Structure formats: structure tokens, C-alpha cells
Amino acid sequence: VGDPVAQDEEVASIETDKVDIPINSPVSGVIRELLVKEEDSVVVGQDLLKIEEGAQPDSADAPKPKSQEQAQPKHEEQPAPEPKVEEKAPSPAASHPQPQQQPQQQATPKQSKPAPVESTPTHPVSTTPKLGTRGEHKVKLNRMRKRIAERLKQSQNTAASLTTFNEIDMTNLIDLRKTFKDEILSKHGIKFGYMSAFTKASALALQAIPEVNAFIDGDHIVYHDYCDISVAVATPKGLVTPVIRNVESMSLVEIEREIASLGKKARDNKITIEDLAGGTFTISNGGVFGSLYGTPIINMPQSAILGMHAIKERPVAVNGKIEIRPMMYVALSYDHRIIDGREAVTFLIKVKEAIEDPRRMLLDI
């Protein structure tokens, strides 16, 4: 209260179950009253604070004492480390000998070493926290994490979840990336990775196996004629899944540009609800964290999710000979209520074929 604000200046942030929404001041003026407190729950359309439009003469004086208050602790913080050091050295010391110890520590820092040695035999327990602590602290779940927990548990309780696996030889895709990554970077200003290829391959497979791109709505099955693919992105607050829309009509470079844009927005906490809405299929890349094998959880109400994993060199049989190839395990978790094993396995094989021979993605076969 009393702080001046400029128009469009952020004055608050509302934490939802998906994103944090910044609240900007509609006018320039002075805050006169706060109508809610931090951590309060609010509803749509609720007033948050009162702003007196237009700068007032007394508002100029408001920030001055604050700047002075902020400046004072800075001066006080300078001598603050000295008593902290003294407290560590002679733990049972009283307040009277402290002024005598200050010049000793400044003049002869070596004298600070025997202090803990003297206190060790009299207080041997005081050294225990330095070796290891058994403390605990409690942190409140943010709304996003609570919502993630609810959605994942809902997925387990609702879907008849099953997972099928396969392995992909990444040799040709790695060669494609090495050959053209510099040209793509110089021409388009983006880095060519593997996610765009898996996203495009998934879109081709979704069109071939429409059940994987559908979902159950009551007594009906809803089929999508488009492929809106959610890409899982890790953020400090939790996992979010921004959506790349109409992937079936996008090129690899266009997909890569959209992935980079959405990933940056998510990491900068600028992702919007519109970016997360919808999605017909999800891809989760645990390989960036080193995961070798895993079963992803379906992102409801979708019916399937593809899990990518780390690329590891392994001996494999190629034309009757043992060769060392860069291999990746992939997993497809699917809702068995709508997708049978044949469709799930066929979908994963089509992704495997497209990745192992990227020319298929250019020829749409």
C-alpha cells in the first residue's frame, strides 16, 4: 500500500493448476488498498486491489523511506558476518568478550582456529551437526503439482493402461542430423534435434492408426482428423505439456521451431493456458535425463503416450553380423479400452520405420 505503479506493471501473480498468470495494473497510480492476501484463493472477476489513478504528491514520498530501509540493512549486513564467525568459534561465549575477540580475529585470524578445539572436549555434541544433520522441513504443494498428482492418479484409475516396447536404430537419423544441423542453424536459426523427427513420425503413425489418436467420451469414441501432439516439458514447478497443432501438415524444421518456442516459454514461466489446451497424443522424452527404460503414464483424456529414452551404443545383429549401433528403447502406453495390442504394436513399428529411414517422412509412407 502506498507504492506507485505504472500501467501494465505486474502487481500480482495468480497460480493456477496449469500456469502462473501475471496480473498487470490497468492504470498508472498509487496502490491504496490490498483486498486479498498472499496465498488466498480467488475466483474469476474478484477484485484484488484498489489503485488511485494518477500520481499524487504524497506518493513521491512513499518510496523514499523504503529505499532508506533497504539501504540500512545493507550497512548492517556488513558487520553481520563477524558475530556469526565468533558464535561458531567459542559457542559458550558471552556477549561481553565479543568486542575483545573482534580485533583478535581481524589482526590474527589464526586465533579463531583454537577456539573450536577448546570447545570440542567440553561440548563434543556441538560437532555433530557439522558431520550430518537429520533436519526436516515442510513445503506446501503448489497448485500445479497438486493438479499433476490428481491427473496422474485419475489416469491410473480410469484407463486400462498397458505398455508395449520396441527398439530403434538411430544411425540414419543421427547421420541426417550431423549432415544438415549446421545449415539449418545458419538458415533458420534453430537447432535440429531428434524431437521433431519423433513428432513427425508419430503424426504419420497416428494417421495410419486412428484409434491411437482418439479418445473415449461416454459411450462414444471421438476420432481426430488432425494431430495435435503434446510435448512434455520439465519446469521448476512441474511437468507441462504444451501442444504443437496440426503436426501432420508441418515440416521437420517447422516442428523444431515450435518445440523450441514452447520449451522456452515453459522454462521462462510464460506458458499460457491456450498453449496447453487440447492435444490428441503426447510424447515424453525421458532420455534427456538419461532414462534407459520406462513406462509413461497416459495424459488423460488422450488414449496413448510415446516414451523416448536415452541413446546407447549396443551390439545388434545387422544382416547376420554383429555391429555396434546407437539404439533407443521406445515405449507406448495405451488405453486398452480403445486400443488393442495389434494397433499399439503396429503404431510403434511405423514410428520405428520412419525414424530408421527418415526418407519415409519426406515421402509420407
mmCIF file of C-alpha atoms in Angstrom:
data_model
loop_
_atom_site.group_PDB
_atom_site.id
_atom_site.type_symbol
_atom_site.label_atom_id
_atom_site.label_comp_id
_atom_site.label_asym_id
_atom_site.label_seq_id
_atom_site.Cartn_x
_atom_site.Cartn_y
_atom_site.Cartn_z
ATOM 1 C CA VAL A 1 0.000 0.000 0.000
ATOM 2 C CA GLY A 2 1.334 3.425 -0.983
ATOM 3 C CA ASP A 3 3.567 2.094 -3.751
ATOM 4 C CA PRO A 4 3.328 3.805 -7.136
ATOM 5 C CA VAL A 5 2.652 1.520 -10.121
ATOM 6 C CA ALA A 6 2.876 2.116 -13.838
ATOM 7 C CA GLN A 7 0.353 0.998 -16.379
ATOM 8 C CA ASP A 8 0.860 -2.654 -17.394
ATOM 9 C CA GLU A 9 3.275 -3.171 -14.494
ATOM 10 C CA GLU A 10 2.899 -6.614 -12.902
ATOM 11 C CA VAL A 11 1.374 -6.232 -9.434
ATOM 12 C CA ALA A 12 0.437 -9.838 -8.637
ATOM 13 C CA SER A 13 0.560 -13.404 -9.909
ATOM 14 C CA ILE A 14 -2.253 -15.945 -9.771
ATOM 15 C CA GLU A 15 -1.096 -19.544 -9.507
ATOM 16 C CA THR A 16 -3.440 -21.944 -11.279
ATOM 17 C CA ASP A 17 -3.267 -25.705 -11.658
ATOM 18 C CA LYS A 18 -1.554 -25.301 -15.035
ATOM 19 C CA VAL A 19 0.242 -21.949 -15.303
ATOM 20 C CA ASP A 20 1.024 -18.789 -13.347
ATOM 21 C CA ILE A 21 -0.984 -15.836 -14.670
ATOM 22 C CA PRO A 22 0.555 -12.358 -14.213
ATOM 23 C CA ILE A 23 -1.809 -9.577 -13.163
ATOM 24 C CA ASN A 24 -0.873 -6.173 -14.604
ATOM 25 C CA SER A 25 -2.062 -2.771 -13.462
ATOM 26 C CA PRO A 26 -4.658 -1.308 -15.860
ATOM 27 C CA VAL A 27 -3.659 2.275 -14.986
ATOM 28 C CA SER A 28 -0.797 4.302 -13.543
ATOM 29 C CA GLY A 29 -1.291 5.438 -9.983
ATOM 30 C CA VAL A 30 -0.820 4.511 -6.333
ATOM 31 C CA ILE A 31 -1.919 1.348 -4.540
ATOM 32 C CA ARG A 32 -4.353 2.369 -1.808
ATOM 33 C CA GLU A 33 -5.702 -0.960 -0.528
ATOM 34 C CA LEU A 34 -4.996 -4.687 -0.861
ATOM 35 C CA LEU A 35 -8.233 -6.676 -0.972
ATOM 36 C CA VAL A 36 -6.608 -10.134 -0.774
ATOM 37 C CA LYS A 37 -3.586 -11.604 0.938
ATOM 38 C CA GLU A 38 -0.824 -13.788 -0.385
ATOM 39 C CA GLU A 39 -1.868 -17.471 -0.658
ATOM 40 C CA ASP A 40 -5.579 -16.505 -0.706
ATOM 41 C CA SER A 41 -7.811 -18.363 -3.152
ATOM 42 C CA VAL A 42 -9.630 -16.107 -5.594
ATOM 43 C CA VAL A 43 -12.344 -16.545 -8.204
ATOM 44 C CA VAL A 44 -12.702 -15.139 -11.695
ATOM 45 C CA GLY A 45 -13.705 -11.469 -11.621
ATOM 46 C CA GLN A 46 -12.707 -10.905 -7.995
ATOM 47 C CA ASP A 47 -11.147 -7.522 -7.105
ATOM 48 C CA LEU A 48 -7.561 -7.821 -5.905
ATOM 49 C CA LEU A 49 -6.526 -4.278 -5.001
ATOM 50 C CA LYS A 50 -7.527 -0.639 -5.295
ATOM 51 C CA ILE A 51 -5.400 1.771 -7.318
ATOM 52 C CA GLU A 52 -5.853 5.534 -7.247
ATOM 53 C CA GLU A 53 -5.308 6.586 -10.824
ATOM 54 C CA GLY A 54 -2.781 9.372 -11.340
ATOM 55 C CA ALA A 55 0.347 10.135 -9.320
ATOM 56 C CA GLN A 56 -0.232 12.012 -6.065
ATOM 57 C CA PRO A 57 2.219 14.353 -4.344
ATOM 58 C CA ASP A 58 2.465 12.122 -1.286
ATOM 59 C CA SER A 59 3.222 9.118 -3.454
ATOM 60 C CA ALA A 60 6.630 10.573 -4.212
ATOM 61 C CA ASP A 61 7.489 10.316 -0.538
ATOM 62 C CA ALA A 62 6.311 6.720 -0.285
ATOM 63 C CA PRO A 63 9.269 5.002 -1.908
ATOM 64 C CA LYS A 64 11.843 7.148 -0.086
ATOM 65 C CA PRO A 65 11.601 5.517 3.312
ATOM 66 C CA LYS A 66 11.560 2.135 1.594
ATOM 67 C CA SER A 67 14.795 2.884 -0.198
ATOM 68 C CA GLN A 68 16.283 4.038 3.085
ATOM 69 C CA GLU A 69 15.077 0.913 4.826
ATOM 70 C CA GLN A 70 16.597 -1.192 2.094
ATOM 71 C CA ALA A 71 19.837 0.711 2.338
ATOM 72 C CA GLN A 72 20.107 0.351 6.114
ATOM 73 C CA PRO A 73 20.154 -3.442 6.201
ATOM 74 C CA LYS A 74 22.944 -3.383 3.634
ATOM 75 C CA HIS A 75 25.115 -1.414 6.048
ATOM 76 C CA GLU A 76 24.090 -3.652 8.876
ATOM 77 C CA GLU A 77 24.838 -6.764 6.872
ATOM 78 C CA GLN A 78 28.500 -5.821 6.582
ATOM 79 C CA PRO A 79 29.390 -6.351 10.252
ATOM 80 C CA ALA A 80 26.874 -9.221 10.467
ATOM 81 C CA PRO A 81 29.300 -11.967 9.367
ATOM 82 C CA GLU A 82 31.710 -11.080 12.182
ATOM 83 C CA PRO A 83 29.468 -12.073 15.089
ATOM 84 C CA LYS A 84 28.484 -15.174 13.139
ATOM 85 C CA VAL A 85 32.095 -16.265 12.974
ATOM 86 C CA GLU A 86 32.514 -15.524 16.673
ATOM 87 C CA GLU A 87 29.487 -17.605 17.549
ATOM 88 C CA LYS A 88 30.917 -20.582 15.682
ATOM 89 C CA ALA A 89 34.304 -20.299 17.329
ATOM 90 C CA PRO A 90 33.509 -20.032 21.070
ATOM 91 C CA SER A 91 29.993 -21.465 21.292
ATOM 92 C CA PRO A 92 29.553 -20.800 25.064
ATOM 93 C CA ALA A 93 30.979 -17.262 24.896
ATOM 94 C CA ALA A 94 29.003 -14.412 26.476
ATOM 95 C CA SER A 95 28.240 -11.056 24.913
ATOM 96 C CA HIS A 96 30.916 -9.204 26.947
ATOM 97 C CA PRO A 97 34.085 -10.773 25.493
ATOM 98 C CA GLN A 98 32.885 -10.316 21.893
ATOM 99 C CA PRO A 99 34.320 -6.783 21.476
ATOM 100 C CA GLN A 100 37.687 -8.115 22.643
ATOM 101 C CA GLN A 101 37.600 -11.004 20.173
ATOM 102 C CA GLN A 102 36.814 -8.846 17.164
ATOM 103 C CA PRO A 103 40.219 -7.171 16.939
ATOM 104 C CA GLN A 104 41.865 -10.513 17.657
ATOM 105 C CA GLN A 105 40.155 -12.151 14.717
ATOM 106 C CA GLN A 106 40.889 -9.267 12.427
ATOM 107 C CA ALA A 107 44.513 -8.919 13.454
ATOM 108 C CA THR A 108 45.359 -12.598 13.902
ATOM 109 C CA PRO A 109 42.905 -14.855 12.111
ATOM 110 C CA LYS A 110 44.839 -17.907 13.345
ATOM 111 C CA GLN A 111 43.406 -17.414 16.843
ATOM 112 C CA SER A 112 39.980 -18.347 15.523
ATOM 113 C CA LYS A 113 41.192 -21.927 14.956
ATOM 114 C CA PRO A 114 41.999 -22.966 18.544
ATOM 115 C CA ALA A 115 38.604 -21.728 19.739
ATOM 116 C CA PRO A 116 36.666 -24.723 18.401
ATOM 117 C CA VAL A 117 39.437 -27.021 19.625
ATOM 118 C CA GLU A 118 38.903 -25.771 23.179
ATOM 119 C CA SER A 119 35.155 -26.128 22.902
ATOM 120 C CA THR A 120 35.375 -29.639 21.464
ATOM 121 C CA PRO A 121 36.179 -31.509 24.710
ATOM 122 C CA THR A 122 33.647 -29.512 26.733
ATOM 123 C CA HIS A 123 30.891 -29.713 24.111
ATOM 124 C CA PRO A 124 31.586 -32.756 21.908
ATOM 125 C CA VAL A 125 27.961 -32.837 20.741
ATOM 126 C CA SER A 126 28.333 -29.453 19.022
ATOM 127 C CA THR A 127 30.371 -31.024 16.220
ATOM 128 C CA THR A 128 27.594 -33.469 15.255
ATOM 129 C CA PRO A 129 25.581 -31.081 13.035
ATOM 130 C CA LYS A 130 28.721 -30.387 11.000
ATOM 131 C CA LEU A 131 29.096 -34.077 10.144
ATOM 132 C CA GLY A 132 25.481 -34.552 9.106
ATOM 133 C CA THR A 133 22.020 -33.335 10.022
ATOM 134 C CA ARG A 134 18.668 -35.060 10.351
ATOM 135 C CA GLY A 135 16.511 -31.988 9.965
ATOM 136 C CA GLU A 136 13.204 -31.848 8.163
ATOM 137 C CA HIS A 137 11.268 -29.077 6.522
ATOM 138 C CA LYS A 138 7.804 -28.914 5.023
ATOM 139 C CA VAL A 139 6.938 -27.191 1.735
ATOM 140 C CA LYS A 140 3.373 -26.626 0.611
ATOM 141 C CA LEU A 141 2.395 -28.257 -2.664
ATOM 142 C CA ASN A 142 1.850 -25.692 -5.379
ATOM 143 C CA ARG A 143 -1.359 -25.884 -7.349
ATOM 144 C CA MET A 144 0.347 -27.227 -10.446
ATOM 145 C CA ARG A 145 1.926 -30.124 -8.557
ATOM 146 C CA LYS A 146 -1.391 -30.918 -6.866
ATOM 147 C CA ARG A 147 -3.143 -30.939 -10.222
ATOM 148 C CA ILE A 148 -0.467 -33.165 -11.744
ATOM 149 C CA ALA A 149 -0.936 -35.642 -8.898
ATOM 150 C CA GLU A 150 -4.706 -35.622 -9.406
ATOM 151 C CA ARG A 151 -4.454 -36.117 -13.173
ATOM 152 C CA LEU A 152 -1.931 -38.946 -12.949
ATOM 153 C CA LYS A 153 -3.987 -40.779 -10.357
ATOM 154 C CA GLN A 154 -7.103 -40.219 -12.450
ATOM 155 C CA SER A 155 -5.282 -41.755 -15.406
ATOM 156 C CA GLN A 156 -4.345 -44.856 -13.420
ATOM 157 C CA ASN A 157 -7.854 -45.255 -12.037
ATOM 158 C CA THR A 158 -9.646 -44.701 -15.366
ATOM 159 C CA ALA A 159 -7.610 -46.134 -18.236
ATOM 160 C CA ALA A 160 -6.902 -49.811 -18.774
ATOM 161 C CA SER A 161 -3.257 -48.892 -19.212
ATOM 162 C CA LEU A 162 -0.835 -51.214 -20.951
ATOM 163 C CA THR A 163 2.654 -50.629 -22.396
ATOM 164 C CA THR A 164 4.382 -52.122 -25.418
ATOM 165 C CA PHE A 165 8.080 -51.652 -26.232
ATOM 166 C CA ASN A 166 10.388 -51.641 -29.207
ATOM 167 C CA GLU A 167 13.908 -50.507 -30.082
ATOM 168 C CA ILE A 168 15.042 -48.123 -32.772
ATOM 169 C CA ASP A 169 18.354 -47.961 -34.611
ATOM 170 C CA MET A 170 19.187 -44.248 -34.591
ATOM 171 C CA THR A 171 22.088 -44.476 -37.086
ATOM 172 C CA ASN A 172 20.373 -42.837 -40.077
ATOM 173 C CA LEU A 173 18.686 -40.087 -38.066
ATOM 174 C CA ILE A 174 21.974 -39.249 -36.347
ATOM 175 C CA ASP A 175 23.696 -39.061 -39.744
ATOM 176 C CA LEU A 176 20.896 -36.836 -41.071
ATOM 177 C CA ARG A 177 21.280 -34.509 -38.106
ATOM 178 C CA LYS A 178 25.070 -34.325 -38.421
ATOM 179 C CA THR A 179 24.829 -33.578 -42.142
ATOM 180 C CA PHE A 180 22.297 -30.748 -42.009
ATOM 181 C CA LYS A 181 22.331 -29.302 -38.469
ATOM 182 C CA ASP A 182 24.781 -26.519 -39.349
ATOM 183 C CA GLU A 183 22.851 -25.487 -42.454
ATOM 184 C CA ILE A 184 19.565 -25.497 -40.548
ATOM 185 C CA LEU A 185 21.097 -23.404 -37.799
ATOM 186 C CA SER A 186 22.507 -20.844 -40.219
ATOM 187 C CA LYS A 187 19.371 -20.601 -42.371
ATOM 188 C CA HIS A 188 16.588 -20.964 -39.802
ATOM 189 C CA GLY A 189 18.358 -20.076 -36.559
ATOM 190 C CA ILE A 190 17.256 -23.235 -34.742
ATOM 191 C CA LYS A 191 18.975 -26.384 -33.553
ATOM 192 C CA PHE A 192 17.958 -29.583 -35.297
ATOM 193 C CA GLY A 193 17.280 -32.267 -32.695
ATOM 194 C CA TYR A 194 15.529 -35.613 -32.508
ATOM 195 C CA MET A 195 12.193 -34.471 -31.075
ATOM 196 C CA SER A 196 10.968 -33.049 -34.379
ATOM 197 C CA ALA A 197 11.598 -36.360 -36.142
ATOM 198 C CA PHE A 198 9.757 -38.358 -33.474
ATOM 199 C CA THR A 199 6.899 -35.857 -33.521
ATOM 200 C CA LYS A 200 6.548 -36.079 -37.311
ATOM 201 C CA ALA A 201 6.872 -39.874 -37.262
ATOM 202 C CA SER A 202 4.159 -40.035 -34.601
ATOM 203 C CA ALA A 203 1.847 -37.875 -36.711
ATOM 204 C CA LEU A 204 2.259 -40.248 -39.671
ATOM 205 C CA ALA A 205 1.574 -43.227 -37.433
ATOM 206 C CA LEU A 206 -1.463 -41.519 -35.875
ATOM 207 C CA GLN A 207 -2.966 -41.019 -39.323
ATOM 208 C CA ALA A 208 -2.360 -44.677 -40.150
ATOM 209 C CA ILE A 209 -3.734 -45.938 -36.809
ATOM 210 C CA PRO A 210 -6.600 -43.517 -35.959
ATOM 211 C CA GLU A 211 -7.532 -45.372 -32.751
ATOM 212 C CA VAL A 212 -4.340 -44.099 -31.106
ATOM 213 C CA ASN A 213 -5.422 -40.557 -31.986
ATOM 214 C CA ALA A 214 -8.919 -40.982 -30.496
ATOM 215 C CA PHE A 215 -10.449 -40.918 -27.021
ATOM 216 C CA ILE A 216 -13.499 -42.253 -25.203
ATOM 217 C CA ASP A 217 -16.358 -39.846 -24.496
ATOM 218 C CA GLY A 218 -19.026 -41.693 -22.547
ATOM 219 C CA ASP A 219 -20.448 -44.344 -24.874
ATOM 220 C CA HIS A 220 -18.720 -42.921 -27.938
ATOM 221 C CA ILE A 221 -15.255 -42.854 -29.470
ATOM 222 C CA VAL A 222 -14.118 -39.457 -30.739
ATOM 223 C CA TYR A 223 -11.685 -39.623 -33.665
ATOM 224 C CA HIS A 224 -9.499 -36.659 -34.598
ATOM 225 C CA ASP A 225 -8.790 -35.803 -38.220
ATOM 226 C CA TYR A 226 -5.798 -33.731 -37.098
ATOM 227 C CA CYS A 227 -2.721 -34.436 -34.982
ATOM 228 C CA ASP A 228 -2.202 -32.049 -32.075
ATOM 229 C CA ILE A 229 0.774 -33.508 -30.241
ATOM 230 C CA SER A 230 1.602 -32.544 -26.666
ATOM 231 C CA VAL A 231 5.303 -32.454 -25.838
ATOM 232 C CA ALA A 232 6.215 -32.945 -22.178
ATOM 233 C CA VAL A 233 8.500 -30.174 -20.852
ATOM 234 C CA ALA A 234 10.020 -30.157 -17.368
ATOM 235 C CA THR A 235 9.763 -26.870 -15.444
ATOM 236 C CA PRO A 236 10.794 -25.940 -11.888
ATOM 237 C CA LYS A 237 7.172 -26.262 -10.765
ATOM 238 C CA GLY A 238 6.378 -29.491 -12.562
ATOM 239 C CA LEU A 239 5.751 -31.148 -15.892
ATOM 240 C CA VAL A 240 3.728 -29.252 -18.500
ATOM 241 C CA THR A 241 2.614 -30.436 -21.936
ATOM 242 C CA PRO A 242 2.346 -27.589 -24.485
ATOM 243 C CA VAL A 243 0.654 -28.574 -27.718
ATOM 244 C CA ILE A 244 2.016 -28.475 -31.269
ATOM 245 C CA ARG A 245 -1.028 -28.192 -33.500
ATOM 246 C CA ASN A 246 -1.590 -29.768 -36.930
ATOM 247 C CA VAL A 247 1.725 -31.580 -36.913
ATOM 248 C CA GLU A 248 0.604 -33.654 -39.904
ATOM 249 C CA SER A 249 0.958 -30.578 -42.139
ATOM 250 C CA MET A 250 4.269 -29.306 -40.725
ATOM 251 C CA SER A 251 7.844 -29.885 -41.864
ATOM 252 C CA LEU A 252 10.629 -31.020 -39.546
ATOM 253 C CA VAL A 253 12.046 -27.501 -39.384
ATOM 254 C CA GLU A 254 8.627 -26.004 -38.547
ATOM 255 C CA ILE A 255 8.110 -28.589 -35.812
ATOM 256 C CA GLU A 256 11.570 -27.939 -34.376
ATOM 257 C CA ARG A 257 10.938 -24.190 -34.310
ATOM 258 C CA GLU A 258 7.626 -24.661 -32.486
ATOM 259 C CA ILE A 259 9.158 -27.067 -29.957
ATOM 260 C CA ALA A 260 11.942 -24.582 -29.203
ATOM 261 C CA SER A 261 9.465 -21.720 -28.815
ATOM 262 C CA LEU A 262 7.132 -23.621 -26.473
ATOM 263 C CA GLY A 263 10.019 -25.027 -24.453
ATOM 264 C CA LYS A 264 11.449 -21.559 -23.869
ATOM 265 C CA LYS A 265 8.055 -20.194 -22.825
ATOM 266 C CA ALA A 266 7.624 -23.054 -20.359
ATOM 267 C CA ARG A 267 11.069 -22.610 -18.801
ATOM 268 C CA ASP A 268 10.565 -18.823 -18.585
ATOM 269 C CA ASN A 269 7.209 -19.383 -16.884
ATOM 270 C CA LYS A 270 5.445 -17.609 -19.744
ATOM 271 C CA ILE A 271 3.401 -20.550 -20.987
ATOM 272 C CA THR A 272 -0.305 -19.779 -21.369
ATOM 273 C CA ILE A 273 -3.396 -21.897 -20.854
ATOM 274 C CA GLU A 274 -4.008 -21.702 -24.607
ATOM 275 C CA ASP A 275 -0.611 -23.331 -25.197
ATOM 276 C CA LEU A 276 -1.632 -26.283 -23.007
ATOM 277 C CA ALA A 277 -5.237 -26.724 -24.158
ATOM 278 C CA GLY A 278 -6.175 -29.758 -26.191
ATOM 279 C CA GLY A 279 -3.754 -32.316 -27.519
ATOM 280 C CA THR A 280 -4.588 -35.675 -29.071
ATOM 281 C CA PHE A 281 -1.338 -37.525 -28.299
ATOM 282 C CA THR A 282 1.695 -36.957 -26.053
ATOM 283 C CA ILE A 283 5.436 -37.557 -26.388
ATOM 284 C CA SER A 284 7.654 -37.680 -23.299
ATOM 285 C CA ASN A 285 11.432 -37.702 -23.714
ATOM 286 C CA GLY A 286 12.964 -39.148 -20.566
ATOM 287 C CA GLY A 287 16.168 -39.774 -22.499
ATOM 288 C CA VAL A 288 17.324 -36.199 -21.949
ATOM 289 C CA PHE A 289 17.702 -37.117 -18.261
ATOM 290 C CA GLY A 290 19.412 -40.435 -19.016
ATOM 291 C CA SER A 291 16.422 -42.769 -18.734
ATOM 292 C CA LEU A 292 17.081 -46.099 -20.438
ATOM 293 C CA TYR A 293 13.707 -47.749 -19.971
ATOM 294 C CA GLY A 294 10.360 -46.645 -18.581
ATOM 295 C CA THR A 295 6.581 -46.734 -18.871
ATOM 296 C CA PRO A 296 4.959 -43.302 -19.306
ATOM 297 C CA ILE A 297 1.502 -42.564 -17.870
ATOM 298 C CA ILE A 298 -1.297 -41.657 -20.274
ATOM 299 C CA ASN A 299 -2.192 -37.968 -20.366
ATOM 300 C CA MET A 300 -5.976 -38.125 -19.976
ATOM 301 C CA PRO A 301 -8.302 -37.838 -21.829
ATOM 302 C CA GLN A 302 -5.865 -38.969 -24.509
ATOM 303 C CA SER A 303 -5.523 -42.673 -25.187
ATOM 304 C CA ALA A 304 -1.774 -43.096 -25.681
ATOM 305 C CA ILE A 305 1.644 -41.626 -24.951
ATOM 306 C CA LEU A 306 5.032 -42.310 -26.528
ATOM 307 C CA GLY A 307 8.073 -42.520 -24.281
ATOM 308 C CA MET A 308 11.533 -41.818 -25.691
ATOM 309 C CA HIS A 309 14.681 -42.879 -23.866
ATOM 310 C CA ALA A 310 18.446 -42.456 -23.961
ATOM 311 C CA ILE A 311 20.512 -43.407 -26.999
ATOM 312 C CA LYS A 312 23.057 -46.084 -26.087
ATOM 313 C CA GLU A 313 25.511 -47.971 -28.250
ATOM 314 C CA ARG A 314 24.736 -51.700 -28.156
ATOM 315 C CA PRO A 315 25.738 -54.762 -30.145
ATOM 316 C CA VAL A 316 22.945 -55.721 -32.544
ATOM 317 C CA ALA A 317 22.554 -58.191 -35.390
ATOM 318 C CA VAL A 318 22.628 -56.447 -38.786
ATOM 319 C CA ASN A 319 22.347 -58.681 -41.885
ATOM 320 C CA GLY A 320 23.646 -61.650 -39.939
ATOM 321 C CA LYS A 321 26.594 -59.756 -38.418
ATOM 322 C CA ILE A 322 27.138 -58.210 -35.005
ATOM 323 C CA GLU A 323 27.573 -54.438 -35.185
ATOM 324 C CA ILE A 324 27.690 -51.644 -32.616
ATOM 325 C CA ARG A 325 24.751 -49.330 -33.256
ATOM 326 C CA PRO A 326 23.221 -46.327 -31.393
ATOM 327 C CA MET A 327 19.961 -47.780 -30.107
ATOM 328 C CA MET A 328 16.970 -46.299 -28.301
ATOM 329 C CA TYR A 329 14.197 -48.097 -26.459
ATOM 330 C CA VAL A 330 10.756 -46.628 -27.060
ATOM 331 C CA ALA A 331 7.554 -47.320 -25.143
ATOM 332 C CA LEU A 332 3.909 -46.787 -25.999
ATOM 333 C CA SER A 333 1.498 -46.736 -23.079
ATOM 334 C CA TYR A 334 -2.080 -47.036 -24.337
ATOM 335 C CA ASP A 335 -5.647 -47.375 -23.108
ATOM 336 C CA HIS A 336 -6.657 -50.963 -23.800
ATOM 337 C CA ARG A 337 -10.338 -49.972 -23.684
ATOM 338 C CA ILE A 338 -9.999 -48.380 -27.109
ATOM 339 C CA ILE A 339 -6.665 -49.615 -28.492
ATOM 340 C CA ASP A 340 -5.902 -53.303 -28.986
ATOM 341 C CA GLY A 341 -2.431 -54.782 -28.921
ATOM 342 C CA ARG A 342 -2.327 -55.089 -32.712
ATOM 343 C CA GLU A 343 -2.933 -51.359 -33.202
ATOM 344 C CA ALA A 344 -0.440 -50.423 -30.480
ATOM 345 C CA VAL A 345 2.332 -52.625 -31.868
ATOM 346 C CA THR A 346 1.643 -51.501 -35.439
ATOM 347 C CA PHE A 347 1.792 -47.846 -34.370
ATOM 348 C CA LEU A 348 5.165 -48.331 -32.689
ATOM 349 C CA ILE A 349 6.555 -50.203 -35.694
ATOM 350 C CA LYS A 350 5.532 -47.361 -38.009
ATOM 351 C CA VAL A 351 7.362 -44.887 -35.746
ATOM 352 C CA LYS A 352 10.385 -47.201 -35.767
ATOM 353 C CA GLU A 353 10.359 -47.457 -39.588
ATOM 354 C CA ALA A 354 10.113 -43.690 -40.042
ATOM 355 C CA ILE A 355 12.968 -42.968 -37.649
ATOM 356 C CA GLU A 356 15.249 -45.679 -39.010
ATOM 357 C CA ASP A 357 14.653 -44.419 -42.562
ATOM 358 C CA PRO A 358 13.817 -40.672 -42.371
ATOM 359 C CA ARG A 359 13.121 -40.607 -46.113
ATOM 360 C CA ARG A 360 9.737 -42.112 -45.290
ATOM 361 C CA MET A 361 8.736 -38.887 -43.565
ATOM 362 C CA LEU A 362 9.515 -36.888 -46.679
ATOM 363 C CA LEU A 363 7.622 -39.318 -48.901
ATOM 364 C CA ASP A 364 4.701 -39.712 -46.439
ATOM 365 C CA ILE A 365 4.904 -43.519 -46.447
#
